[in-house]
Structure formats: structure tokens, C-alpha cells
Amino acid sequence: MESRLKSAPHSVKRWQLSGTDYEPEQARNQRSHTRLSTWTPLNNKQGNIQLFEERVNLVLHWFDLWSDGQRKHLLLSLLARCTKPQLECCRDSLTEALPVTRADFAAVLPRFLSLYVMSFLTPRDLCSAARVSWHWRLLAEQDCLWVGRCVGRGWFLPYAPGEKEFGAWKGHYVSCVSALDLLAPREAAELYGALDRPSADAAQEEEERRRRERRTRQRIRDKLQEEKRVCMRTRRAWGSYSKPEGTRGSRPSSGSTLLSWPPQSAASSRLLVSGRAVTSAPSLEPVQASGLGSERPTKAGAALSSSSSTRGPAPPRSVSPMHRAAAPPPLLLLLLVSNRLPAYELVLSGVKAGVLAVLYDHRGTLPALLAQVQRAVSGRTALKLGLLAPGGTEEIHLLHGCRLSERTLLNPDHRDFWEKLCGWVAQSDEGGGIDVFSPLAASASGVSLIRKLSTLTGLEVRAPAGLATGSFQSILGEWSDGGVCAELLYQPPSSPAVQYVCERVLQSWCTQAHWMEEALRAVKSSLGSALRRASLQAGGRALGYFAWEEVCLDKICVSKDLSEALTEGLAALTRREETRPLEFLSAFLSRWSQGEGGQECLKETPEPPQTALDWRGAAARELHHSERLYVARLSAVVKVYEEPLTAALNSNRAILSFNDIRIILSPVTLILELNRVFLSDLGSRLQQWDADQCIGDVFVKLCSKLRVYTNYLNNYTTALLTVDKCRETKPAFRAFLKRVDRTLPTHMLSLEELLLCPVWRIQEYVTLLQAASLHTPPGHPDVTHLRSALSTLQRLRDFTQKLKRNSEADTLIKETQQMIQGCPNLSEGNRQLLITQEAALLISPDGQIPDSLRTYEHVSDVGLFLFSDALVLTRRSVRHTPFTLAHQSAHRFLASVALSSLSVREITHTRYVRHAFVLEGPCRSWVVATETGEEREHFLSVLRSAISSALSRHQ
């Protein structure tokens, strides 16, 4: 059955077998006449064509049924299988269907090229091009095509366009052109002013200057060409240089030194071509080495200082035996950085790997700097030496009071410094050299300094040419070569400074250093005197503290008898001619002591006994020690100020009146009496200190009499005002303060600082009581007293802080009153300044336009001064100081509004305005805008809180 179905498939239609692999018997007989495909009969051309057409129709039918992605995939697969001639045929067919000559250049070219082409069109043509298609309209309305046309005519957008917004500048251009008012030249000159036309003399001078410049450039070019021709005639053959014997380990002879002084003879004249030194004379005989090596000549400075007729090539630079021996691997670069440079930390952060940066103190000395470098290099050799220090075109500020210039280089200290410093730098034939970061190559004096320094050290010296503007920008500009000359400068591929510091860091530092210098100069001019005075006071106080607290001069009491004995002994010594005055004085004092019975000269206050260290005992001892110092300072007020002033008043030679003395010093006397009793009670408790000892009751006794401190705090401001008034109006009191202020008896403090001691002591009491309460066990009998005393002193501290805040608020009100010109009186009631804010005052041309489309014009800058009961608006103007970057702000009174009648309304951000809000008063309103959103939010939050407080007070 199965064999019958395979041999004769009568049950299957023939058309059903057309798409299968069934092969009739006749086709099997023709298999030998086909090749590669059984379905392509090569011996039957007509059948081949018919079969191909059927297959093409079938593929096209399938192609029509496929999606766009499937069609593209098929086309790419077919093109990948095509040969080059077949691809060329496809290209020709596509060119006929889509000719390139008729293609849209805006769609073929990159976008920036299309915009470049359209930039040559006029505004009218651009508007016409926008009507071609949507793509052309997108290109023709780009801001880059219209912003230049608007700005060139002085038309600016009243807002900042958004990131995805385009066409704003075109619309602004069209609106400005449509509303343009043309002015005649005379009217425009009257309205805007006109520049004066250059006179005929000025034009002639400008033309003459240009002719001189052209002649100078031509002479320079001719000179360069002549030197090149001479160089080509006189240069040596390749490989003709040979190092003479006996100079192993030494530097090349002066015949090949780059920066030696040229002699006057033409036979040995030097030419600088492309940074190399070429000599036409035979090389000089080298200095023969003796022993291990020749010693460096010490008469190099004398040779340099001699007259030009005796100047010759520089002597060779030899190397010491320690440099000839096998040395550690050399460093790549050595960089010396002065701490006088602004923001030198930024330079140090960008130092490259392999560079040894040495930061030295500008206030040091040359030997100290040399020792610091020696410790840093540790016997290694640097390939190059870089020097980054303040300087100009003629000198380098190497150290404080030590400037390196053409005149000071030959000083013995400078010469010795550079000779020793360059001993750690590789030789010239090994690539060694010195890079000076100051623009010395920009002046004749600087070039001379470079030459002398090169001759002295035998190294190649490079420096910036000074062709870049800015304080330190010349470092990144052109540098002079080793063969520096005033006429021959070349620009290397990269600045030598980049070899030491990363380029980005160096660029950032060079950019910011100028601004830092200006800022530091302004700070120095405004605070220089105050800082110097503070420095002197700090030094004097440190010395006084050591002499008074450590040496304890207050404990050394010289008795009256000893003073009389010394006076009698010195008087007797003056009446007699003694050859041994010290022995005579010693014998005299011995006889005086025997006659008077002798006196103790030193009296010391006993110290409280020291017990085992515990936290509570440590707090008690610190309290006793600080109380002794506090009482000593109050005693100084009484002894140094009150007693002499009272004595002068009683002797009818008054320095101050009785009322002034009572206002200034009487409260201090009361406090001193109170604290002396407190110190005595505290000392007796410490004499018998143990774990159960109490000090809280002593504090409770002190707190029961704190009305003395309250009266003092209320009178403190009046006392200071009285001191200032008496100092200004009474010269005798001014001289008295100058004589006794900041002396050893006053603990190196002034009267004002001594009067501040009770205020400081209140905070110290609170701190020490908190520590004692913390370390006191809950069941201790002293807990209740300590807590009670702490609560009382905390209330006194809060009262003190409140007085301080009120005083600061009053001072701030007075400063604001002086700052605002034409401002009414601000010192009324309990008014306080809450916040100040700088803003811009805006005006809308048309108030009928909706807020989202309304434009605003910035008319002036304003200052907002928010007080506790009112808001003051001022017109702010900025005045810049000539020749500096400093500026000052001046405020003129504009308006004031009570907070109870003020309302605030925020303006939603639009493309025309940002960070703006409206201040609406009873009569008028103001539209203001801050610089940032954070400033607006902070000011509005404080303003709303102040308005709420003002409304609650009125209710």
C-alpha cells in the first residue's frame, strides 16, 4: 500500500505539488542539463525566463504584504549581497529617481551649516524662507540668527527665553521694527550724543605711527634673515664637537654656554638663532681638573662686575666629587613656592607626580631656605628648578626684604645661595635649567638678570616674556628660551610651567589670583591698622600674663623697710668713692638688717590643699582659681583707677568729677566687696574639702545679693558712655588712661575690658555650676542648693543677653539711620531691624495685560529694610572706587509703609519675570524682584511673620 502511494500519488492534485519538492519522472531525466538549481533549466531559455518572471512576481507579491521594517530589512540584505557594479547600478537608478541637484540643502547638510547659510540672508528673506516648509521655518526662527540683529540695534528681550523656546528674538525684532521711530541724524545726536570726529592732526599722527611700526618690523625681519645666513655659514659640521680630556663630569666649556657675555671682538662674536648659541671662534681651552674634579671658580661675580672690555666667556662650571659618584636617581622637577602668593594651596594641589614642591616662608632668610631645600631633596639631583614667587619684570621678591635683581645678584649672600642651590640641579648637557615664573624677559633689566644668573649658575634660565595680560597670566603665555634676547623670543609648544603643575589647576589659579590680590589689598587697607594694633595687644598681653600669672608678681611684696634700706644704701654709695660697689652695698644691707631686726621680703598667699582628683573637686578648684583672678581684676580697678582719681579729687586737682567717678567705678566697688566675701567662704570650704563638702550654700548666699550685679548691668552702658565722653572732653583723663591702661597692675587690660569682667563672670558661674551639678550624686546634700543657685544665675544670664541684644539692636538702628539719606527718625519705641534685602524695582508698561503675558522693566535698584513695625524702601546706587574693584552702596529714602497696612502678593514665574512679588500699601504698590528664589522665600517668610505680629499687637 505504501509503495503504491509513493509511485503513483493519484489522490493528490498536480497543482498542489507545485510548491513541494515532488519531482516528476521527466524532470529527473533532465537533471543532467541543469546547474546549481533544479528549477532553472539552462537548456530551455523560454522556460527559464518564464520561471524567473513567476518568481519575481511571487517575491513582489510577498513584498507588498510585508511591513515597512521587513521591506527595509530585505533591501539591506540584498544590497549587502550585491557586488560593486550592482551597487553602482542602484546608485544610478536612485539618482534618476531622487536627483541630488534638486535636494533640500537644509535636509542634507548638517544643521549648523544650514544655519550658517541662512545667516547671510536679510530679515525679510528669512521671513520668506520661513514660509517654505516647517523645517525651514524651524531653522529660520532660531535665536542665533536673530539675536545679533537685535543686540546690534540695542533691542534686548525683557525676559530670558526658556530652554525649549525658539522664535523669541524674531518676534522681538518684528515688534521693534513695526514700532520703530526713525530719528534724523541731528535729532539722534541731540538725544544720544555723538562721538567727535578725529581731527586731521590725529589722523596724521596715527598714519605716522603705523609707518614707524612697519619700518620696525621690516628691520627685525631683515636682521633675522641676516643672522640666519651667517649661522648657516659658520655652524659646525654634525658630530664635530668632542669633549676635551680632563673635563669628565664637568659642565661644557664657555664656548657652548648659552647665556654668556659676548666679547667685543668680531671673531668670537655670538649669535642667537632659534634659541641656540653659535660661535665662530675656536672653542676656548677648558679648565683642567685637579684631583677628582675642578673647583667651581669663586670669581664669577667679579668677572660679571668688571667692565665690558674685559668681559669674556664664562668659566666652566665644575661638579664636586660627591656629584661625580653614583648618586640616587634624579628627581624630575623641583618647585619652590612662596607662601606670599595668593591661594598658593591651589597651586600645591595641582603639582604633578614626580615634582617636589617646597613651600617656604616668605619671612625667612636665605640660609634657612637653603637648609629647607637641602632637607627636601635629601641628596638627590633635580632635573630642573622652578621658582614661583611674587615679582615683576625687573626683580623677584624672593624673601621679605630680599629682592633678587640685576644689582643685588652679585651680593655675596645671593651669589652663595644660588651657587649652592644649583648644586642640586642637573647640568646643562643633561637637560638641567632654571624656570623663573616672573616675567623677567619683558624688560631689559630682567633680561640682564637672566643672563647674569645663567652665567653665575652655568644653567639655562627661562622666564615668561610678559606678552599676556594679568597678574600671573604671563606664566601661561610665551616663555623665553635659554638664549634669551630682547629681539628673539619664541613660543614653545606648551608653557614650561605646565611641566610642574596641571594645566587646568594652573589656569584656574592664574585667573583667580588677580581677584584675590585685589580683595586682600582692600582688606589690608581697611583692617591693616586694626590688625597691627591687635597683634601688638596680643603680644603685650601674652607677656603680661606670663609675668603676672606665672611669675606671680602680685605675690612679691617689697616691704617699706627694704625700700628705705635700698635708698639709704644707694645714697651712701654715691657719697663715697668705692671700687667695689656691690660688696659695699651688701655689707650695708647686712648692717641694716642687724640693726632693724630684718624683714621678710617675700609674702605668698597660701594655696588650698590639693585632694584626690575627682570631677566635682576639679570644678570647685577651678571655681576658686578663677574667682581669685576675677577678684584680682576687680581690685585692680579700685587700686589703679578709683583710688588715684579719688585722691586727685580730694587734693583739689580733680581729673574726674565726683559724679563721673561714682557712675563709672562705684558699682565695681560694691561687686568687689561682695565677691571678696564669696572668695573667703569658698576658700574655707576648699581647705576642708572632701566628698561630702558643700559649696551650694555659698552660691545661694551670693545669689541673695545679686541686685548689685543687676544694678551694674543696668548702669553698664551709661558707664561706657561716660568713659568715652570724659576721654574726649578731658585731656587729663585721657593722659591718665594712656598711662595706666594695659600695664602689669591692670593685668594688661584697659578700663573698658576690666568693666566687662562682671558680664563674663556671670556666664562662667553658670558653666561651672552646671559642671558641679552634673557630677554631684542625686542624694548629696548639696544638690538642692546647687540647682537653686544655677536657676538664679541662669535668669541673670538671660537678662544679660537680653540687654546685649537690645544694645546691638540700638546700634544697628543707628547705623541704618546713618546709611539711609533723608530717612526719618528710626529710633522710636522698641523698633528693631529684622532683615535687609537688595532687590530690583520693576514697572509694567501696561497694567491691563494679564499677569502671564505682562512684561516688566527694571527701572532701579532698591533696598528693603524690614523693621518690627514698618517696611522702609530705599533707592540703592552703587559707586565704584576708581582704580580698584571696591564699591560702595548708597541708599536714599524712597518710602515707608506700616506693616499693619501692608499686603504681599507673589507673582508667578513667567518668561518675562522671575522671583518677583508685589508690595501693596494703602496708597501705592511696588513690584520688586530678588536675585534668587531662596532670597525671595526667606524675605517673604520673615515679612509675613512680622505682619502677623504687627496685626496681633493692633488687635
XYZ file of N, CA and C in Angstrom, residues 212-286:
225
model
N 55.969 103.929 11.272
C 57.094 103.559 12.125
C 57.034 102.072 12.501
N 55.855 101.594 12.802
C 55.727 100.179 13.122
C 56.111 99.292 11.955
N 55.712 99.665 10.743
C 56.078 98.868 9.574
C 57.590 98.874 9.353
N 58.223 100.046 9.522
C 59.682 100.096 9.364
C 60.381 99.256 10.424
N 59.882 99.291 11.661
C 60.495 98.485 12.729
C 60.363 96.998 12.434
N 59.195 96.565 12.001
C 59.025 95.145 11.663
C 59.927 94.741 10.516
N 60.078 95.616 9.526
C 60.944 95.274 8.392
C 62.391 95.145 8.835
N 62.868 96.037 9.733
C 64.250 95.924 10.224
C 64.443 94.618 10.992
N 63.449 94.228 11.789
C 63.565 92.976 12.537
C 63.633 91.788 11.586
N 62.782 91.776 10.554
C 62.832 90.680 9.580
C 64.168 90.631 8.848
N 64.687 91.790 8.450
C 65.989 91.798 7.765
C 67.093 91.289 8.679
N 67.048 91.684 9.947
C 68.070 91.230 10.885
C 67.999 89.723 11.105
N 66.806 89.181 11.189
C 66.651 87.740 11.350
C 67.194 86.997 10.139
N 66.900 87.483 8.942
C 67.406 86.829 7.739
C 68.928 86.876 7.676
N 69.515 88.010 8.051
C 70.968 88.133 8.032
C 71.608 87.178 9.033
N 71.033 87.077 10.220
C 71.590 86.172 11.232
C 71.458 84.717 10.804
N 70.380 84.382 10.140
C 70.227 83.008 9.645
C 71.291 82.678 8.599
N 71.559 83.643 7.700
C 72.591 83.389 6.678
C 73.965 83.232 7.319
N 74.274 84.081 8.296
C 75.574 83.954 8.977
C 75.648 82.637 9.741
N 74.549 82.233 10.331
C 74.529 80.972 11.075
C 74.796 79.791 10.155
N 74.223 79.808 8.976
C 74.424 78.700 8.053
C 75.875 78.645 7.564
N 76.532 79.798 7.491
C 77.927 79.802 7.042
C 78.897 79.398 8.145
N 78.570 79.677 9.399
C 79.533 79.494 10.486
C 79.270 78.287 11.362
N 78.170 77.588 11.170
C 77.889 76.486 12.080
C 78.820 75.316 11.804
N 79.031 74.502 12.811
C 79.918 73.356 12.705
C 79.231 72.194 12.006
N 80.055 71.263 11.584
C 79.505 70.046 10.985
C 78.919 69.162 12.065
N 78.027 68.280 11.667
C 77.386 67.393 12.627
C 78.412 66.444 13.257
N 78.386 66.333 14.588
C 79.292 65.425 15.283
C 80.700 65.924 15.401
N 80.950 67.226 15.075
C 82.317 67.746 15.169
C 82.713 68.111 16.579
N 81.733 68.226 17.507
C 82.065 68.586 18.875
C 82.552 67.357 19.622
N 83.663 67.499 20.309
C 84.211 66.422 21.139
C 84.601 67.018 22.464
N 84.266 66.327 23.527
C 84.557 66.826 24.870
C 86.041 66.635 25.171
N 86.772 67.685 25.571
C 88.203 67.554 25.852
C 88.438 66.636 27.034
N 89.617 66.129 27.044
C 90.001 65.253 28.145
C 90.170 66.087 29.408
N 89.961 65.412 30.511
C 90.111 66.085 31.787
C 88.896 66.851 32.240
N 87.871 66.871 31.416
C 86.644 67.594 31.791
C 85.506 66.642 32.044
N 85.794 65.418 32.295
C 84.748 64.446 32.597
C 84.051 64.830 33.896
N 82.745 64.860 33.805
C 81.962 65.229 34.976
C 81.786 66.711 35.133
N 82.419 67.529 34.292
C 82.257 68.979 34.411
C 81.300 69.458 33.343
N 80.897 70.699 33.462
C 79.970 71.291 32.515
C 80.725 71.684 31.254
N 80.037 71.887 30.142
C 80.720 72.273 28.918
C 81.439 73.583 29.087
N 82.421 73.770 28.216
C 83.198 74.998 28.296
C 82.348 76.179 27.911
N 82.864 77.353 28.197
C 82.107 78.571 27.960
C 81.854 78.812 26.490
N 82.575 78.130 25.618
C 82.296 78.294 24.208
C 80.947 77.797 23.806
N 80.328 76.945 24.608
C 78.977 76.453 24.308
C 77.957 76.888 25.327
N 78.328 77.808 26.190
C 77.372 78.315 27.180
C 76.337 79.173 26.484
N 75.091 78.991 26.871
C 74.009 79.662 26.145
C 73.943 81.144 26.455
N 74.146 81.507 27.703
C 73.907 82.886 28.101
C 75.160 83.511 28.686
N 76.255 83.482 28.009
C 77.477 84.147 28.472
C 77.553 85.528 27.848
N 78.393 86.365 28.432
C 78.520 87.733 27.926
C 79.316 87.720 26.622
N 78.851 88.373 25.570
C 79.576 88.356 24.295
C 80.750 89.319 24.315
N 81.944 88.886 23.881
C 83.077 89.811 23.780
C 82.889 90.759 22.611
N 83.726 91.807 22.576
C 83.590 92.839 21.560
C 84.228 92.426 20.244
N 85.133 91.450 20.264
C 85.801 91.064 19.022
C 84.827 90.360 18.111
N 84.947 90.657 16.812
C 84.026 90.056 15.848
C 84.334 88.588 15.619
N 85.606 88.176 15.868
C 85.965 86.784 15.597
C 85.275 85.821 16.522
N 85.018 86.271 17.739
C 84.389 85.378 18.718
C 82.979 85.851 19.074
N 82.379 86.579 18.162
C 81.022 87.091 18.439
C 80.027 85.965 18.469
N 78.963 86.168 19.294
C 77.916 85.158 19.458
C 76.670 85.614 18.728
N 75.958 84.631 18.215
C 74.698 84.890 17.547
C 73.652 83.994 18.163
N 72.494 84.535 18.388
C 71.379 83.787 18.948
C 70.393 83.522 17.828
N 70.309 82.288 17.444
C 69.401 81.908 16.363
C 68.559 80.752 16.858
N 67.252 80.978 16.895
C 66.294 79.948 17.307
C 66.622 79.397 18.681
N 67.138 80.254 19.539
C 67.377 79.832 20.910
C 68.695 79.114 21.102
N 69.613 78.994 20.083
C 70.895 78.312 20.263
C 72.022 79.308 20.102
N 73.104 79.069 20.809
C 74.276 79.930 20.736
C 75.274 79.334 19.761
N 75.725 80.133 18.807
C 76.671 79.675 17.791
C 77.864 80.597 17.822
N 79.044 80.058 17.856
C 80.261 80.860 17.905
C 81.103 80.572 16.684
N 81.736 81.620 16.172
C 82.592 81.460 15.001
C 84.057 81.319 15.367
N 84.397 81.541 16.621
C 85.775 81.413 17.058
C 86.041 80.008 17.553
N 87.309 79.586 17.547
C 87.613 78.264 18.106
C 87.242 78.211 19.564
N 86.862 77.017 20.016
C 86.478 76.856 21.418
C 87.661 77.095 22.325
N 87.365 77.729 23.462
C 88.425 78.037 24.415
C 88.893 76.778 25.088
N 90.120 76.865 25.623
C 90.682 75.722 26.325
C 89.940 75.518 27.629
N 89.487 74.341 27.939
C 88.775 74.119 29.198
C 89.708 74.166 30.391
